[in-house]
């Protein structure tokens, strides 16, 4: 763990407030992290999907731990702001695996992680969170544990009781050591307000086209707003559009809005 990690961890934790929600345009490689930082980001969050795609794997606990951690370390070394890593379910199947992943995140210099329940039983994520918390405490690190609840994202359970189930999971995860709760798949103001009111730690929402603006989410009680894999998806859509133009009409209009070469090259040439 780097000497700068505790200070960055404290800074990162302080950024979670509904008054001015922490807005995260998730990165997936060093170049995207530098571009996002240069745009004014106070912190960098990775997207597990974007990271996996960039390294040739599908999302969904398919990427090897060492590849994911190497990418986190590269991003941390390239930016001056705190970095939080999306580690999917923890890149492992047992407590020892989760501990190794968290140790690797800390060694890379990151200040936080996202861990998701997906379709796992809530008890399993609670156990993983507890291991992550103990591992961070042994290392003397103020790691921000963000627990992702996937009930809405995956449409789990009865729609009539989904909010209650989400809140029950959130409370369970907080008891296990979570510092924040991430509920992707929700943009409805009433649901977000209900979540923020009953969850005792900062609420993280995932935003995209059609979602309330960041300030509006803050007014509902949301303290952190993520774009998830949306930025990576948009970048790959641009690559596809350019390729289709080239191979169908033989034109290049899709390249018109690219970042100028000197600017992008300069971001990777500058020292931190």
mmCIF file of C-alpha atoms in Angstrom:
data_model
loop_
_atom_site.group_PDB
_atom_site.id
_atom_site.type_symbol
_atom_site.label_atom_id
_atom_site.label_comp_id
_atom_site.label_asym_id
_atom_site.label_seq_id
_atom_site.Cartn_x
_atom_site.Cartn_y
_atom_site.Cartn_z
ATOM 1 C CA UNK A 1 0.000 0.000 0.000
ATOM 2 C CA UNK A 2 1.387 3.412 -0.980
ATOM 3 C CA UNK A 3 1.982 6.174 1.583
ATOM 4 C CA UNK A 4 -0.507 8.364 -0.297
ATOM 5 C CA UNK A 5 -3.356 5.835 -0.027
ATOM 6 C CA UNK A 6 -4.705 6.891 3.413
ATOM 7 C CA UNK A 7 -4.858 10.566 2.448
ATOM 8 C CA UNK A 8 -6.547 9.769 -0.845
ATOM 9 C CA UNK A 9 -8.954 7.444 0.935
ATOM 10 C CA UNK A 10 -10.013 10.203 3.331
ATOM 11 C CA UNK A 11 -10.474 12.618 0.436
ATOM 12 C CA UNK A 12 -12.510 10.089 -1.510
ATOM 13 C CA UNK A 13 -14.776 9.383 1.450
ATOM 14 C CA UNK A 14 -15.417 13.108 1.935
ATOM 15 C CA UNK A 15 -16.654 13.474 -1.651
ATOM 16 C CA UNK A 16 -19.805 11.437 -0.951
ATOM 17 C CA UNK A 17 -22.485 14.020 -0.214
ATOM 18 C CA UNK A 18 -25.946 14.732 -1.656
ATOM 19 C CA UNK A 19 -25.115 18.443 -1.477
ATOM 20 C CA UNK A 20 -22.715 17.923 -4.396
ATOM 21 C CA UNK A 21 -22.837 14.247 -5.437
ATOM 22 C CA UNK A 22 -19.616 12.563 -6.481
ATOM 23 C CA UNK A 23 -19.978 12.175 -10.256
ATOM 24 C CA UNK A 24 -17.988 9.322 -11.783
ATOM 25 C CA UNK A 25 -17.532 8.832 -15.529
ATOM 26 C CA UNK A 26 -16.140 5.308 -15.295
ATOM 27 C CA UNK A 27 -12.838 4.549 -17.007
ATOM 28 C CA UNK A 28 -11.599 1.262 -18.463
ATOM 29 C CA UNK A 29 -7.952 1.933 -19.347
ATOM 30 C CA UNK A 30 -5.210 4.465 -18.692
ATOM 31 C CA UNK A 31 -6.123 6.707 -21.632
ATOM 32 C CA UNK A 32 -9.790 6.930 -20.661
ATOM 33 C CA UNK A 33 -8.781 7.638 -17.048
ATOM 34 C CA UNK A 34 -6.494 10.485 -18.115
ATOM 35 C CA UNK A 35 -9.158 11.943 -20.409
ATOM 36 C CA UNK A 36 -11.751 11.794 -17.626
ATOM 37 C CA UNK A 37 -9.360 13.291 -15.068
ATOM 38 C CA UNK A 38 -8.486 16.136 -17.465
ATOM 39 C CA UNK A 39 -12.206 16.873 -17.855
ATOM 40 C CA UNK A 40 -12.337 17.730 -14.141
ATOM 41 C CA UNK A 41 -13.061 14.456 -12.358
ATOM 42 C CA UNK A 42 -12.367 14.577 -8.604
ATOM 43 C CA UNK A 43 -11.903 10.791 -8.627
ATOM 44 C CA UNK A 44 -11.693 7.908 -11.076
ATOM 45 C CA UNK A 45 -13.847 4.786 -10.923
ATOM 46 C CA UNK A 46 -13.299 1.797 -13.156
ATOM 47 C CA UNK A 47 -16.045 -0.112 -14.934
ATOM 48 C CA UNK A 48 -15.565 -3.872 -14.682
ATOM 49 C CA UNK A 49 -17.384 -4.391 -17.965
ATOM 50 C CA UNK A 50 -15.223 -1.881 -19.820
ATOM 51 C CA UNK A 51 -12.034 -3.271 -18.273
ATOM 52 C CA UNK A 52 -12.999 -6.830 -19.212
ATOM 53 C CA UNK A 53 -13.906 -5.857 -22.779
ATOM 54 C CA UNK A 54 -10.660 -3.945 -23.261
ATOM 55 C CA UNK A 55 -8.719 -7.037 -22.150
ATOM 56 C CA UNK A 56 -10.660 -9.447 -24.346
ATOM 57 C CA UNK A 57 -13.073 -10.943 -21.792
ATOM 58 C CA UNK A 58 -16.834 -10.669 -21.282
ATOM 59 C CA UNK A 59 -18.164 -9.027 -18.142
ATOM 60 C CA UNK A 60 -19.339 -11.320 -15.363
ATOM 61 C CA UNK A 61 -16.442 -12.658 -13.250
ATOM 62 C CA UNK A 62 -14.595 -13.968 -16.324
ATOM 63 C CA UNK A 63 -11.511 -11.751 -16.139
ATOM 64 C CA UNK A 64 -8.444 -13.087 -14.330
ATOM 65 C CA UNK A 65 -7.689 -11.281 -11.080
ATOM 66 C CA UNK A 66 -4.105 -10.453 -12.017
ATOM 67 C CA UNK A 67 -5.197 -8.715 -15.218
ATOM 68 C CA UNK A 68 -7.803 -6.643 -13.391
ATOM 69 C CA UNK A 69 -5.379 -5.620 -10.644
ATOM 70 C CA UNK A 70 -2.622 -4.773 -13.112
ATOM 71 C CA UNK A 71 -5.017 -2.400 -14.869
ATOM 72 C CA UNK A 72 -6.000 -0.764 -11.563
ATOM 73 C CA UNK A 73 -2.339 -0.220 -10.707
ATOM 74 C CA UNK A 74 -1.674 1.336 -14.109
ATOM 75 C CA UNK A 75 -4.574 3.759 -13.689
ATOM 76 C CA UNK A 76 -3.550 4.704 -10.143
ATOM 77 C CA UNK A 77 -0.029 5.433 -11.381
ATOM 78 C CA UNK A 78 -1.342 7.576 -14.245
ATOM 79 C CA UNK A 79 -3.691 9.929 -12.380
ATOM 80 C CA UNK A 80 -3.407 12.277 -9.408
ATOM 81 C CA UNK A 81 -6.937 11.757 -8.071
ATOM 82 C CA UNK A 82 -8.269 8.872 -5.936
ATOM 83 C CA UNK A 83 -9.178 5.662 -7.775
ATOM 84 C CA UNK A 84 -11.885 3.179 -6.851
ATOM 85 C CA UNK A 85 -11.995 -0.219 -8.539
ATOM 86 C CA UNK A 86 -14.972 -2.272 -9.647
ATOM 87 C CA UNK A 87 -13.984 -5.836 -8.671
ATOM 88 C CA UNK A 88 -17.249 -7.531 -9.701
ATOM 89 C CA UNK A 89 -17.932 -10.236 -7.090
ATOM 90 C CA UNK A 90 -14.374 -10.140 -5.768
ATOM 91 C CA UNK A 91 -12.604 -12.307 -8.372
ATOM 92 C CA UNK A 92 -12.814 -15.490 -6.370
ATOM 93 C CA UNK A 93 -14.985 -18.093 -4.717
ATOM 94 C CA UNK A 94 -13.901 -18.143 -1.081
ATOM 95 C CA UNK A 95 -12.710 -15.857 1.710
ATOM 96 C CA UNK A 96 -9.039 -16.317 0.848
ATOM 97 C CA UNK A 97 -9.706 -15.283 -2.749
ATOM 98 C CA UNK A 98 -11.544 -12.126 -1.684
ATOM 99 C CA UNK A 99 -8.771 -11.233 0.751
ATOM 100 C CA UNK A 100 -6.155 -11.625 -1.988
ATOM 101 C CA UNK A 101 -8.154 -9.391 -4.311
ATOM 102 C CA UNK A 102 -8.512 -6.654 -1.693
ATOM 103 C CA UNK A 103 -4.823 -6.930 -0.808
ATOM 104 C CA UNK A 104 -4.051 -6.472 -4.499
ATOM 105 C CA UNK A 105 -6.325 -3.440 -4.761
ATOM 106 C CA UNK A 106 -4.587 -1.845 -1.792
ATOM 107 C CA UNK A 107 -1.157 -2.682 -3.176
ATOM 108 C CA UNK A 108 -2.199 -0.956 -6.403
ATOM 109 C CA UNK A 109 -3.000 2.197 -4.396
ATOM 110 C CA UNK A 110 -6.757 2.300 -4.940
ATOM 111 C CA UNK A 111 -8.990 3.754 -2.227
ATOM 112 C CA UNK A 112 -12.242 1.891 -2.793
ATOM 113 C CA UNK A 113 -13.943 -1.085 -4.376
ATOM 114 C CA UNK A 114 -17.344 -2.013 -5.706
ATOM 115 C CA UNK A 115 -18.460 -5.548 -4.855
ATOM 116 C CA UNK A 116 -21.728 -6.838 -6.324
ATOM 117 C CA UNK A 117 -24.213 -9.463 -5.252
ATOM 118 C CA UNK A 118 -25.534 -10.270 -8.728
ATOM 119 C CA UNK A 119 -27.618 -13.419 -8.463
ATOM 120 C CA UNK A 120 -25.752 -14.673 -5.383
ATOM 121 C CA UNK A 121 -27.612 -15.060 -2.098
ATOM 122 C CA UNK A 122 -27.297 -11.882 0.004
ATOM 123 C CA UNK A 123 -25.510 -13.848 2.715
ATOM 124 C CA UNK A 124 -22.674 -14.532 0.299
ATOM 125 C CA UNK A 125 -22.028 -10.877 -0.476
ATOM 126 C CA UNK A 126 -22.315 -10.025 3.225
ATOM 127 C CA UNK A 127 -19.586 -12.581 3.935
ATOM 128 C CA UNK A 128 -17.382 -11.169 1.162
ATOM 129 C CA UNK A 129 -17.841 -7.640 2.483
ATOM 130 C CA UNK A 130 -16.855 -8.761 5.966
ATOM 131 C CA UNK A 131 -13.673 -10.338 4.598
ATOM 132 C CA UNK A 132 -12.886 -7.198 2.599
ATOM 133 C CA UNK A 133 -13.388 -5.022 5.672
ATOM 134 C CA UNK A 134 -11.146 -7.183 7.858
ATOM 135 C CA UNK A 135 -8.468 -7.260 5.168
ATOM 136 C CA UNK A 136 -8.487 -3.469 4.815
ATOM 137 C CA UNK A 137 -8.400 -2.969 8.579
ATOM 138 C CA UNK A 138 -5.412 -5.301 8.950
ATOM 139 C CA UNK A 139 -3.628 -3.211 6.327
ATOM 140 C CA UNK A 140 -4.541 0.030 8.108
ATOM 141 C CA UNK A 141 -6.349 1.268 4.993
ATOM 142 C CA UNK A 142 -9.521 3.330 4.906
ATOM 143 C CA UNK A 143 -10.906 1.384 1.956
ATOM 144 C CA UNK A 144 -14.362 2.569 0.842
ATOM 145 C CA UNK A 145 -16.502 -0.552 0.354
ATOM 146 C CA UNK A 146 -19.376 0.092 -2.030
ATOM 147 C CA UNK A 147 -21.877 -2.780 -2.013
ATOM 148 C CA UNK A 148 -23.837 -3.184 -5.244
ATOM 149 C CA UNK A 149 -27.401 -4.460 -4.910
ATOM 150 C CA UNK A 150 -28.603 -5.920 -8.218
ATOM 151 C CA UNK A 151 -32.274 -6.479 -7.445
ATOM 152 C CA UNK A 152 -33.460 -3.713 -9.786
ATOM 153 C CA UNK A 153 -30.727 -4.127 -12.412
ATOM 154 C CA UNK A 154 -31.525 -7.821 -12.899
ATOM 155 C CA UNK A 155 -35.226 -7.626 -12.053
ATOM 156 C CA UNK A 156 -34.882 -10.068 -9.178
ATOM 157 C CA UNK A 157 -37.873 -11.199 -7.166
ATOM 158 C CA UNK A 158 -41.412 -9.852 -6.986
ATOM 159 C CA UNK A 159 -41.692 -6.274 -8.323
ATOM 160 C CA UNK A 160 -44.134 -5.459 -5.524
ATOM 161 C CA UNK A 161 -41.580 -6.292 -2.838
ATOM 162 C CA UNK A 162 -38.377 -5.391 -4.714
ATOM 163 C CA UNK A 163 -37.862 -2.104 -2.877
ATOM 164 C CA UNK A 164 -38.211 -3.820 0.494
ATOM 165 C CA UNK A 165 -35.843 -6.591 -0.572
ATOM 166 C CA UNK A 166 -33.323 -3.991 -1.755
ATOM 167 C CA UNK A 167 -33.471 -2.166 1.555
ATOM 168 C CA UNK A 168 -33.141 -5.413 3.507
ATOM 169 C CA UNK A 169 -30.039 -6.307 1.509
ATOM 170 C CA UNK A 170 -28.622 -2.818 1.925
ATOM 171 C CA UNK A 171 -28.954 -2.942 5.709
ATOM 172 C CA UNK A 172 -27.387 -6.385 5.777
ATOM 173 C CA UNK A 173 -24.435 -5.193 3.724
ATOM 174 C CA UNK A 174 -23.928 -2.121 5.896
ATOM 175 C CA UNK A 175 -23.852 -4.354 8.976
ATOM 176 C CA UNK A 176 -21.195 -6.454 7.216
ATOM 177 C CA UNK A 177 -18.982 -3.415 6.663
ATOM 178 C CA UNK A 178 -20.187 -1.573 3.566
ATOM 179 C CA UNK A 179 -19.494 2.169 3.503
ATOM 180 C CA UNK A 180 -21.865 2.843 0.614
ATOM 181 C CA UNK A 181 -24.653 1.120 -1.281
ATOM 182 C CA UNK A 182 -24.956 1.108 -5.065
ATOM 183 C CA UNK A 183 -28.377 0.354 -6.566
ATOM 184 C CA UNK A 184 -28.069 0.393 -10.379
ATOM 185 C CA UNK A 185 -31.157 0.066 -12.527
ATOM 186 C CA UNK A 186 -33.149 2.742 -10.668
ATOM 187 C CA UNK A 187 -33.788 6.239 -12.018
ATOM 188 C CA UNK A 188 -37.326 6.742 -10.689
ATOM 189 C CA UNK A 189 -37.209 9.726 -8.306
ATOM 190 C CA UNK A 190 -39.646 8.285 -5.783
ATOM 191 C CA UNK A 191 -37.724 5.015 -5.520
ATOM 192 C CA UNK A 192 -34.385 6.777 -5.229
ATOM 193 C CA UNK A 193 -35.745 9.057 -2.509
ATOM 194 C CA UNK A 194 -37.070 6.046 -0.590
ATOM 195 C CA UNK A 195 -33.714 4.295 -0.872
ATOM 196 C CA UNK A 196 -31.777 7.365 0.255
ATOM 197 C CA UNK A 197 -34.090 7.934 3.203
ATOM 198 C CA UNK A 198 -33.749 4.420 4.615
ATOM 199 C CA UNK A 199 -30.153 3.508 3.761
ATOM 200 C CA UNK A 200 -27.817 4.884 6.475
ATOM 201 C CA UNK A 201 -24.741 5.223 4.221
ATOM 202 C CA UNK A 202 -24.149 7.148 0.964
ATOM 203 C CA UNK A 203 -26.386 5.983 -1.876
ATOM 204 C CA UNK A 204 -24.850 5.467 -5.325
ATOM 205 C CA UNK A 205 -27.097 5.599 -8.400
ATOM 206 C CA UNK A 206 -26.260 4.752 -12.007
ATOM 207 C CA UNK A 207 -27.254 7.407 -14.520
ATOM 208 C CA UNK A 208 -27.645 7.623 -18.267
ATOM 209 C CA UNK A 209 -29.934 9.111 -20.894
ATOM 210 C CA UNK A 210 -33.317 9.914 -19.375
ATOM 211 C CA UNK A 211 -32.086 9.895 -15.768
ATOM 212 C CA UNK A 212 -32.387 13.007 -13.590
ATOM 213 C CA UNK A 213 -29.421 15.386 -13.689
ATOM 214 C CA UNK A 214 -26.729 15.052 -11.025
ATOM 215 C CA UNK A 215 -28.050 17.987 -8.972
ATOM 216 C CA UNK A 216 -31.575 16.558 -9.113
ATOM 217 C CA UNK A 217 -30.283 13.195 -7.904
ATOM 218 C CA UNK A 218 -28.540 14.970 -5.047
ATOM 219 C CA UNK A 219 -31.805 16.642 -4.070
ATOM 220 C CA UNK A 220 -33.299 13.142 -3.786
ATOM 221 C CA UNK A 221 -30.521 12.124 -1.385
ATOM 222 C CA UNK A 222 -28.133 10.424 -3.826
ATOM 223 C CA UNK A 223 -24.488 10.997 -2.829
ATOM 224 C CA UNK A 224 -22.700 9.324 -5.748
ATOM 225 C CA UNK A 225 -23.593 9.095 -9.441
ATOM 226 C CA UNK A 226 -21.892 6.634 -11.784
ATOM 227 C CA UNK A 227 -22.104 6.153 -15.536
ATOM 228 C CA UNK A 228 -21.121 2.493 -15.301
ATOM 229 C CA UNK A 229 -20.134 0.967 -18.629
ATOM 230 C CA UNK A 230 -21.956 3.741 -20.519
ATOM 231 C CA UNK A 231 -18.856 5.728 -21.504
ATOM 232 C CA UNK A 232 -17.072 2.603 -22.753
ATOM 233 C CA UNK A 233 -20.158 1.550 -24.700
ATOM 234 C CA UNK A 234 -20.319 4.983 -26.317
ATOM 235 C CA UNK A 235 -16.634 4.840 -27.244
ATOM 236 C CA UNK A 236 -17.071 1.429 -28.854
ATOM 237 C CA UNK A 237 -20.174 2.666 -30.659
ATOM 238 C CA UNK A 238 -18.033 5.407 -32.186
ATOM 239 C CA UNK A 239 -15.487 2.796 -33.300
ATOM 240 C CA UNK A 240 -18.253 0.740 -34.879
ATOM 241 C CA UNK A 241 -19.762 3.764 -36.651
ATOM 242 C CA UNK A 242 -16.372 4.738 -38.073
ATOM 243 C CA UNK A 243 -15.753 1.203 -39.287
ATOM 244 C CA UNK A 244 -19.198 0.952 -40.886
ATOM 245 C CA UNK A 245 -18.721 4.278 -42.643
ATOM 246 C CA UNK A 246 -15.359 3.154 -43.963
ATOM 247 C CA UNK A 247 -16.508 -0.263 -45.162
ATOM 248 C CA UNK A 248 -19.890 0.744 -46.573
ATOM 249 C CA UNK A 249 -19.844 4.263 -47.946
ATOM 250 C CA UNK A 250 -16.083 4.775 -47.824
ATOM 251 C CA UNK A 251 -16.545 8.000 -45.858
ATOM 252 C CA UNK A 252 -15.106 9.319 -42.601
ATOM 253 C CA UNK A 253 -17.712 11.605 -41.001
ATOM 254 C CA UNK A 254 -17.742 9.585 -37.779
ATOM 255 C CA UNK A 255 -14.203 10.760 -37.038
ATOM 256 C CA UNK A 256 -15.124 14.448 -36.984
ATOM 257 C CA UNK A 257 -15.550 14.750 -33.216
ATOM 258 C CA UNK A 258 -12.393 12.927 -32.157
ATOM 259 C CA UNK A 259 -10.022 14.409 -29.587
ATOM 260 C CA UNK A 260 -7.184 16.104 -31.480
ATOM 261 C CA UNK A 261 -4.073 13.929 -31.667
ATOM 262 C CA UNK A 262 -1.748 16.420 -29.910
ATOM 263 C CA UNK A 263 -4.199 16.811 -27.013
ATOM 264 C CA UNK A 264 -4.698 13.097 -26.453
ATOM 265 C CA UNK A 265 -1.045 12.284 -26.952
ATOM 266 C CA UNK A 266 -0.154 15.083 -24.554
ATOM 267 C CA UNK A 267 -2.289 13.625 -21.782
ATOM 268 C CA UNK A 268 -0.230 10.443 -21.909
ATOM 269 C CA UNK A 269 3.040 12.327 -22.202
ATOM 270 C CA UNK A 270 2.581 14.546 -19.141
ATOM 271 C CA UNK A 271 3.973 13.572 -15.779
ATOM 272 C CA UNK A 272 1.470 13.341 -12.955
#
